[in-house]
Tab-separated table of C-alpha atoms in Angstrom:
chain	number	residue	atom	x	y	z
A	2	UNK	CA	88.639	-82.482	73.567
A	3	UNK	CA	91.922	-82.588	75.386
A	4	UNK	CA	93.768	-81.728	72.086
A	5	UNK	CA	91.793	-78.908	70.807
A	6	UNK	CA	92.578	-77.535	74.548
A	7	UNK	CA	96.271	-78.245	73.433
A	8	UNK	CA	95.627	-77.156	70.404
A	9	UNK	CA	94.297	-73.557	72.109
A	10	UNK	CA	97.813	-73.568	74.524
A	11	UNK	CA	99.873	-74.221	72.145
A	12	UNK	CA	98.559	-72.248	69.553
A	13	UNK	CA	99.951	-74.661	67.281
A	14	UNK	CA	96.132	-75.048	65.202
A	15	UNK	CA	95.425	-77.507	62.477
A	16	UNK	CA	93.865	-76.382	58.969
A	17	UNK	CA	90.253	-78.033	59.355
A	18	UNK	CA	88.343	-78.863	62.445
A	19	UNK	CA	85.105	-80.576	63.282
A	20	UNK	CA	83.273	-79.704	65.970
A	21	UNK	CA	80.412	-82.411	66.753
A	22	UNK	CA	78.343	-84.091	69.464
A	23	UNK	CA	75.237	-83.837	71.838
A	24	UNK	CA	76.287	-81.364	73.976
A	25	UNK	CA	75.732	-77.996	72.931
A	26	UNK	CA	77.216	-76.070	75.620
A	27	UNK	CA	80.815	-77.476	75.570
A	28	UNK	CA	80.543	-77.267	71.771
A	29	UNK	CA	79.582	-73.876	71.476
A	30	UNK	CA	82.024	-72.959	74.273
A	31	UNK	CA	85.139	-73.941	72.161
A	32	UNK	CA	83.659	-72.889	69.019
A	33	UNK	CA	83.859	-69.781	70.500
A	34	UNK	CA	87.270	-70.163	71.805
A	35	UNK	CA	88.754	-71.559	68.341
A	36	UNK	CA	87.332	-68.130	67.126
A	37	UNK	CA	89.130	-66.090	69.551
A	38	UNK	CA	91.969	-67.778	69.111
A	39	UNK	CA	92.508	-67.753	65.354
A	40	UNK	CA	90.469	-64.415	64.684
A	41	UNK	CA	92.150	-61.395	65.894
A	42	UNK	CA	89.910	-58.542	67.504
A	43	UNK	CA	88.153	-56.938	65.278
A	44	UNK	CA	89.660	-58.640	61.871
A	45	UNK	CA	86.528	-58.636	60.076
A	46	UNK	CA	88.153	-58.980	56.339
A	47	UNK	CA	89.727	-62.431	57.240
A	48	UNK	CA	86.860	-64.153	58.760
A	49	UNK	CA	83.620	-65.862	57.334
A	50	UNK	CA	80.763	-67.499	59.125
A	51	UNK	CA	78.175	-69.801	57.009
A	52	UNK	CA	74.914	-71.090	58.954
A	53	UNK	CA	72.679	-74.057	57.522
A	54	UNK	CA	72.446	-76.001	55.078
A	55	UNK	CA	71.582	-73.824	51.738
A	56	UNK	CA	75.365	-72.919	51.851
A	57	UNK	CA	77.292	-72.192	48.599
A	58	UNK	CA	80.497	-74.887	48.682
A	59	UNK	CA	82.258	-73.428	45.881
A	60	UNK	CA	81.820	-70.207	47.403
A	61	UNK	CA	83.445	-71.463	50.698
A	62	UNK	CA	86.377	-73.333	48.881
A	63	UNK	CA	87.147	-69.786	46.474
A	64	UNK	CA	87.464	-67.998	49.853
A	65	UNK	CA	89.803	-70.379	51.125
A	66	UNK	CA	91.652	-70.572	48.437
A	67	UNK	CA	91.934	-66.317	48.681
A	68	UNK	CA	94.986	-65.006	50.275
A	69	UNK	CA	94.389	-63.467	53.319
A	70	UNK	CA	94.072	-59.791	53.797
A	71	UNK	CA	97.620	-58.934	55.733
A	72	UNK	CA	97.292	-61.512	58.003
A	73	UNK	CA	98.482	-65.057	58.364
A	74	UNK	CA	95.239	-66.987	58.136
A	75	UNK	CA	91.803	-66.683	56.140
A	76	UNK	CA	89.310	-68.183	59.118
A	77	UNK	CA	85.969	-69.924	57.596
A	78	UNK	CA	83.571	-71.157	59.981
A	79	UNK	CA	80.457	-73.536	58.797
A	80	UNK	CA	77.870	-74.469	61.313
A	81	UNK	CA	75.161	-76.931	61.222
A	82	UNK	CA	75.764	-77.453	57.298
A	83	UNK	CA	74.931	-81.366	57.061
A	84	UNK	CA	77.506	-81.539	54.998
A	85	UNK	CA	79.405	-84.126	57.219
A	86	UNK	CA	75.582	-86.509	56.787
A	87	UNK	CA	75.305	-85.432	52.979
A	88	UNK	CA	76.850	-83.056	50.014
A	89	UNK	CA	80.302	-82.819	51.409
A	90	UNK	CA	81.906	-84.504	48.601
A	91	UNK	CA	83.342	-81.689	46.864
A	92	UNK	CA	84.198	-79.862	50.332
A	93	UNK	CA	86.255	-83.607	51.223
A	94	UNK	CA	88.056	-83.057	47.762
A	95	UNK	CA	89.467	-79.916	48.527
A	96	UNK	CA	90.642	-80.233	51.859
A	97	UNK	CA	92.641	-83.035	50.683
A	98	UNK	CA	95.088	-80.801	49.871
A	99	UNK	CA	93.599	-77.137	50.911
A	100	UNK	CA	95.625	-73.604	51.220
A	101	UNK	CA	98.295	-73.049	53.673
A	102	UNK	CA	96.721	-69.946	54.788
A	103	UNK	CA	92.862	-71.120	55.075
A	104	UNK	CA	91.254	-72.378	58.342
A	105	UNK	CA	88.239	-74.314	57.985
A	106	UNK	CA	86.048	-75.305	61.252
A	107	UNK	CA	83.086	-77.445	61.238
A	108	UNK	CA	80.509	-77.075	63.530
A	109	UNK	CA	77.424	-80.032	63.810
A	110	UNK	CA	74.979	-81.078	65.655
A	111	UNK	CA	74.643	-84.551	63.852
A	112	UNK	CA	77.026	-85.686	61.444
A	113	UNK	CA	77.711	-89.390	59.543
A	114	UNK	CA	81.081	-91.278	60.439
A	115	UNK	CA	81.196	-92.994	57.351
A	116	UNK	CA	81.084	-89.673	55.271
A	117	UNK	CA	83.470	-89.108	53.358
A	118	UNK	CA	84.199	-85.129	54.571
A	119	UNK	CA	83.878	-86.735	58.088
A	120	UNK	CA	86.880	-89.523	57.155
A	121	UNK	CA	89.139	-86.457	55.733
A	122	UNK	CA	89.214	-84.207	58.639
A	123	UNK	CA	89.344	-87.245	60.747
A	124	UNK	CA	92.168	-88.227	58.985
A	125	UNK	CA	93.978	-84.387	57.978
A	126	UNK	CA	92.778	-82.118	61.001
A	127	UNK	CA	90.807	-82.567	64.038
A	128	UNK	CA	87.300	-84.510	65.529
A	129	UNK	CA	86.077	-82.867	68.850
A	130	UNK	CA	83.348	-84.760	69.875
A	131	UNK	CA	81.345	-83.008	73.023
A	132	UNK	CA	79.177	-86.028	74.290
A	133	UNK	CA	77.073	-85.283	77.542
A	134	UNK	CA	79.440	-85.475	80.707
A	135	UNK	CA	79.098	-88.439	83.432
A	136	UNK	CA	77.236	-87.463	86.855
A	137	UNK	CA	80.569	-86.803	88.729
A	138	UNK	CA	81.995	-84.239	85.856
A	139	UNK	CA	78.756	-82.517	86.217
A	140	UNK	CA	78.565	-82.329	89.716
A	141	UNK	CA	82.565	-81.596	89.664
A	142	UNK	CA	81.694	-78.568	87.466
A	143	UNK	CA	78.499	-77.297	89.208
A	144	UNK	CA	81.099	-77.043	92.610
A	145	UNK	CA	83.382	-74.868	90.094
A	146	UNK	CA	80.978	-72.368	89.213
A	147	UNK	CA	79.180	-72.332	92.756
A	148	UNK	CA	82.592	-71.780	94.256
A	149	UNK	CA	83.276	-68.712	91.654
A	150	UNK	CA	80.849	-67.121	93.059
A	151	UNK	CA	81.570	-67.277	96.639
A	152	UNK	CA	78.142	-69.967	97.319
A	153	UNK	CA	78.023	-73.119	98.840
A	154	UNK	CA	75.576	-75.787	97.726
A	155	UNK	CA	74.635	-79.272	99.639
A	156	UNK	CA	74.292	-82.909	98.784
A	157	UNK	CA	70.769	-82.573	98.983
A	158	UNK	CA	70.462	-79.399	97.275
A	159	UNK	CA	72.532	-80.428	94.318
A	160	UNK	CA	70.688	-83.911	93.550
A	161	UNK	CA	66.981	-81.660	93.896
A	162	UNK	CA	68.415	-79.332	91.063
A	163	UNK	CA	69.971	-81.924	89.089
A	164	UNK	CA	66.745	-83.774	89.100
A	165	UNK	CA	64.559	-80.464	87.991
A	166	UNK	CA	67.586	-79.449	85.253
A	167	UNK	CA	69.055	-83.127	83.875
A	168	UNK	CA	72.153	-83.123	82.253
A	169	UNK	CA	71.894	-80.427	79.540
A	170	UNK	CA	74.829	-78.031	80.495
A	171	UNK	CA	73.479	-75.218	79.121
A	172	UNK	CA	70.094	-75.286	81.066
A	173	UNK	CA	72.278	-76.582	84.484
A	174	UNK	CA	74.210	-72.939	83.602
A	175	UNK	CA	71.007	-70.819	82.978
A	176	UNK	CA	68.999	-72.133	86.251
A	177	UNK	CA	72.305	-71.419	88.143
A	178	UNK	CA	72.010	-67.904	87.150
A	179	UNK	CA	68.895	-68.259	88.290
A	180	UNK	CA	69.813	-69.382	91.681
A	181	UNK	CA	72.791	-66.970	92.437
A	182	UNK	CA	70.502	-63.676	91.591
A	183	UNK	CA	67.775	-65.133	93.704
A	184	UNK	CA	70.500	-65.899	96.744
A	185	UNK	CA	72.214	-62.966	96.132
A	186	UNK	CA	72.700	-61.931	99.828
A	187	UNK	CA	73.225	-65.589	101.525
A	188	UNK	CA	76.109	-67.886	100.964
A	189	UNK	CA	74.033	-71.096	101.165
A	190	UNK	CA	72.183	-72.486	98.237
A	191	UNK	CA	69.259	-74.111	99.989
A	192	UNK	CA	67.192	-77.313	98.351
A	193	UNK	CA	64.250	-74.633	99.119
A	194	UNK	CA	66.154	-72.439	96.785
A	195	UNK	CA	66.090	-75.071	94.248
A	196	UNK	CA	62.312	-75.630	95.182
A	197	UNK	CA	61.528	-71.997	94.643
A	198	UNK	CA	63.450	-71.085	91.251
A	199	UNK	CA	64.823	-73.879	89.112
A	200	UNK	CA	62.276	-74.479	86.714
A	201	UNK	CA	61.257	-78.422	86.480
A	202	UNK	CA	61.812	-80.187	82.886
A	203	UNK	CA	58.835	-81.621	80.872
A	204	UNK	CA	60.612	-85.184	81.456
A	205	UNK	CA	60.465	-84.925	85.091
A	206	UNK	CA	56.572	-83.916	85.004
A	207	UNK	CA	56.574	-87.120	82.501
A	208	UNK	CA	58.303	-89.051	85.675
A	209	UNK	CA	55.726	-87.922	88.481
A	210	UNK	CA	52.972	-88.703	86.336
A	211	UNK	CA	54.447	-92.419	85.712
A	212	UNK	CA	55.071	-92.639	89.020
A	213	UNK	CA	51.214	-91.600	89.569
A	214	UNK	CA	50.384	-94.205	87.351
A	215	UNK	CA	52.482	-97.158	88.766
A	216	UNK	CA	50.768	-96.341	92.088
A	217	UNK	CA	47.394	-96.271	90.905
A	218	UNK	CA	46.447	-92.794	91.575
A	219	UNK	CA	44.324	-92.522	88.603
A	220	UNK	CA	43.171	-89.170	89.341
A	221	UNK	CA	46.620	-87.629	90.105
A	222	UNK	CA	47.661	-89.238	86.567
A	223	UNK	CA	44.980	-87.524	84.691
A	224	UNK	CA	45.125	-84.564	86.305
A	225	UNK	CA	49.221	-84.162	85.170
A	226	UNK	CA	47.917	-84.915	82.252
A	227	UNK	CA	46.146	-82.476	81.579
A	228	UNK	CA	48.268	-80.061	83.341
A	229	UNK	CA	50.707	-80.822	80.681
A	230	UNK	CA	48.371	-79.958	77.789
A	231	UNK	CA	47.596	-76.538	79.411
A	232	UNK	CA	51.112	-75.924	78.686
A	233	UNK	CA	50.953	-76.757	75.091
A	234	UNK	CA	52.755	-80.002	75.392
A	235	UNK	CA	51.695	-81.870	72.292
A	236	UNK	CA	50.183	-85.479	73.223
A	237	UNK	CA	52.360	-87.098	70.697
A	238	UNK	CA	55.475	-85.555	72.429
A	239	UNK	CA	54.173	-86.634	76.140
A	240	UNK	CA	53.511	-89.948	74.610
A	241	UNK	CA	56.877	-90.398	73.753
A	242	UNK	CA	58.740	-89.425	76.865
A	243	UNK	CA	55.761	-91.832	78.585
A	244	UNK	CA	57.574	-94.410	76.485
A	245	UNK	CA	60.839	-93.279	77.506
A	246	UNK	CA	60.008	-93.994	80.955
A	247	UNK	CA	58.743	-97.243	80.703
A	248	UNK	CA	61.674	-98.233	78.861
A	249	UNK	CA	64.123	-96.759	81.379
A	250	UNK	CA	62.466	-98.570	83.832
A	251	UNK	CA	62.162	-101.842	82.437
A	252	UNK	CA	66.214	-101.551	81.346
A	253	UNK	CA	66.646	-100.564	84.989
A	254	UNK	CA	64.135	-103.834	86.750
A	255	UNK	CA	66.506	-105.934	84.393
A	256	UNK	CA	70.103	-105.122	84.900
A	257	UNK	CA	68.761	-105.003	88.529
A	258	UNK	CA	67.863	-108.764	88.243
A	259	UNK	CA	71.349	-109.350	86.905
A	260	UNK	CA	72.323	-107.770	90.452
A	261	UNK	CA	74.413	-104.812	89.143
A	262	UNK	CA	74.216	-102.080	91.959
A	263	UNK	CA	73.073	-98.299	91.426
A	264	UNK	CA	76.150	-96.697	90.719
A	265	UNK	CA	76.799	-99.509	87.612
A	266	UNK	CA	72.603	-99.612	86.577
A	267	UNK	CA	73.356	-95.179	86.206
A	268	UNK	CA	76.479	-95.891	83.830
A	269	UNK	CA	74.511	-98.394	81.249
A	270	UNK	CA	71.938	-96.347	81.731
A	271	UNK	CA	72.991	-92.795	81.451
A	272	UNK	CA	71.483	-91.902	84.528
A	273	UNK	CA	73.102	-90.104	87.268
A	274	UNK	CA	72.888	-93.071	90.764
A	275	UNK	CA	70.934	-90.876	92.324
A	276	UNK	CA	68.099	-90.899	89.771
A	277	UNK	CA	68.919	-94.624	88.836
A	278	UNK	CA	67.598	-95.210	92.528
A	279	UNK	CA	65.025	-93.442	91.692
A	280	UNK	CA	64.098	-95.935	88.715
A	281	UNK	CA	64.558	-98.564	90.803
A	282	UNK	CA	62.043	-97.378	93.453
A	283	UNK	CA	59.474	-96.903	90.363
A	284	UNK	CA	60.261	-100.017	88.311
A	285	UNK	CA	59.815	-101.940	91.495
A	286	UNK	CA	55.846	-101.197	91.375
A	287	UNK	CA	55.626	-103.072	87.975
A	288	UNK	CA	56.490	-106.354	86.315
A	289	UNK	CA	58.676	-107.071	83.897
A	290	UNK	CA	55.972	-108.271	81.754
A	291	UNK	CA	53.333	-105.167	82.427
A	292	UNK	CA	56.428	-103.182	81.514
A	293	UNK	CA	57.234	-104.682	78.382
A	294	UNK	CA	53.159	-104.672	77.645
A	295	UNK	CA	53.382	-101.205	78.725
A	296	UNK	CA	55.776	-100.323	75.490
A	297	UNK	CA	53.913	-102.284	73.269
A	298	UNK	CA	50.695	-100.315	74.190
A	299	UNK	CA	52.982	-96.927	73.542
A	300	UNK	CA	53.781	-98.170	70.329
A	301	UNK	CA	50.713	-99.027	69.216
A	302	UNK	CA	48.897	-95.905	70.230
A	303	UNK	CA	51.412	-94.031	68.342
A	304	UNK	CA	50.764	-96.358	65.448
A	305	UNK	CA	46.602	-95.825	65.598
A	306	UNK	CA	47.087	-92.147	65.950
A	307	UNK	CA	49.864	-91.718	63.112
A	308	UNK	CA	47.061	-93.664	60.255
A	309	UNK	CA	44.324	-91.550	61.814
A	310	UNK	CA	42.500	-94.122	64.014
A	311	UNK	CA	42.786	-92.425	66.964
A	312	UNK	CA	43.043	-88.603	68.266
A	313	UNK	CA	45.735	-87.963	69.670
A	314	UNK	CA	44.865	-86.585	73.008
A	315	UNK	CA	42.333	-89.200	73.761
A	316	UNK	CA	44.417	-92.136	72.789
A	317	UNK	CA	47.262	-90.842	75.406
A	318	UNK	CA	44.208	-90.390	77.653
A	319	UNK	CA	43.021	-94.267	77.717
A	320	UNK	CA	46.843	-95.079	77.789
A	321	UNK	CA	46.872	-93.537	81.379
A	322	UNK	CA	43.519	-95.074	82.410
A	323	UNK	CA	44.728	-98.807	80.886
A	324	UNK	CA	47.948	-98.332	83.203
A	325	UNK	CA	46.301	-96.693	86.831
A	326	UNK	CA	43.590	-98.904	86.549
């Protein structure tokens, strides 16, 4: 990322770029910037945009290979293609040696490293690769845009809303919109604030209703349960994050065996400390074995419903009951 930003200062651009990874915010942000910087305002002869993946190559390479319309550069932009998984053969081919006066960027959600359009613009332009930031980025950027706006936000405050939001950038920016209309005549962002407007993610719902189960509180499990059906959550989907949970925590009960400390159990984890303590705290209530059982009872529900043993809801249902019991 730090050479695409040079890239942007300089204005010195290269002829193909790939813009990839998990994080749609940042990648959408300096798709967005590439755009402003190699389109000028209101040039709408010079620039293309192609979405998905029923695209015409050849018709993409015969643009690039058109002169641009008095200006110095012909700008294409593809997004979310494929082509950099499958079909970008003939795309590869050209850009080996494509027209001085074309632009091409790339941007995917998902893409193949062993591809061969991947390995050309790799090799001939640029790979931005937007991956999800660490806790202290986060945080570091959550201060920027707090401060921009003349707020203040606490320790406490801050962990409660990055608990409810996670790491997605784009839903940390939405809920802080959010949180700066419903402040809008204090200075302070209060955890009550949080409490009152940021909107809680199915995952943590998923969390409190693990954490029901590892304490036994049969009736509090249920109940989420079927709170989170009233909201349309399919059972197959809640079944899934279940198993995400149990597998957090039994990576989390195990690297704390090893004796690695929060901060350290976060980073192989992906979790921010904060929440890693949190895992710790939960993963405490159960075994290694019941945890590992645990998994192997996900899987296997997921198994009986896929060949049509089970129904979905119920099987996620006795799940619950087999683990409060």
């Amino acid at each position: 990322m730090q050479q695409l930003i040079q890239d942007l200062k300089s204005r010195m651009f290269k002829q193909m770029y790939l813009l990839c990874g998990e994080e749609d915010y940042l990648r959408k942000q300096y798709r967005d910037k590439l755009k402003d910087a190699l389109v000028p305002s209101g040039d709408t002869m010079n620039y293309h945009y192609f979405e998905g993946k029923d695209i015409n190559v050849n018709e993409v390479i015969d643009l690039a290979q058109t002169l641009p319309f008095f200006a110095e550069k012909r700008v294409l932009f593809l997004e979310n293609t494929g082509l950099c998984k499958t079909g970008g053969e003939k795309l590869a081919d050209y850009l080996q040696e494509p027209a001085e006066s074309a632009v091409i960027v790339l941007i995917e959600t998902q893409i193949d490293k062993r591809s061969k359009l991947f390995k050309t613009i790799k090799d001939k332009g640029r790979v931005c690769e937007f991956t999800t930031p660490d806790d202290a980025t986060l945080r570091k950027w959550i201060f920027g845009i707090v401060k921009k706006e003349n707020r203040t936000i606490d320790g406490e405050a801050l962990n409660l809303f990055l608990e409810k939001t996670g790491n997605d950038m784009e839903n940390i920016r939405s809920e802080l919109e959010k949180l700066f209309c419903y402040t809008m005549k204090r200075d302070t962002i209060t955890p009550q604030d949080v409490e009152n407007v940021c909107t809680q993610r199915v995952s943590n719902r998923i969390f409190e209703m693990v954490a029901a189960i590892a304490e036994k509180k049969q009736k509090k499990a249920l109940d989420m349960y079927h709170d989170l059906l009233t909201l349309k959550e399919p059972p197959m989907g809640i079944l899934s994050l279940i198993a995400r949970q149990f597998n957090l925590m039994l990576q989390v009960k195990e690297l704390q065996q090893k004796g690695y400390p929060s901060k350290v159990i976060g980073e192989k984890t992906g979790l921010s400390p904060y929440i890693a303590q949190k895992y710790e705290r939960q993963a405490s209530r159960f075994k290694t074995a019941d945890l590992k059982r645990a998994l192997e009872a996900c899987a296997k529900t997921d198994e009986a419903v896929k060949m049509g043993k089970m129904n979905d809801v119920m099987s996620v249902e006795l799940l619950i009951i087999e683990y409060s019991r």
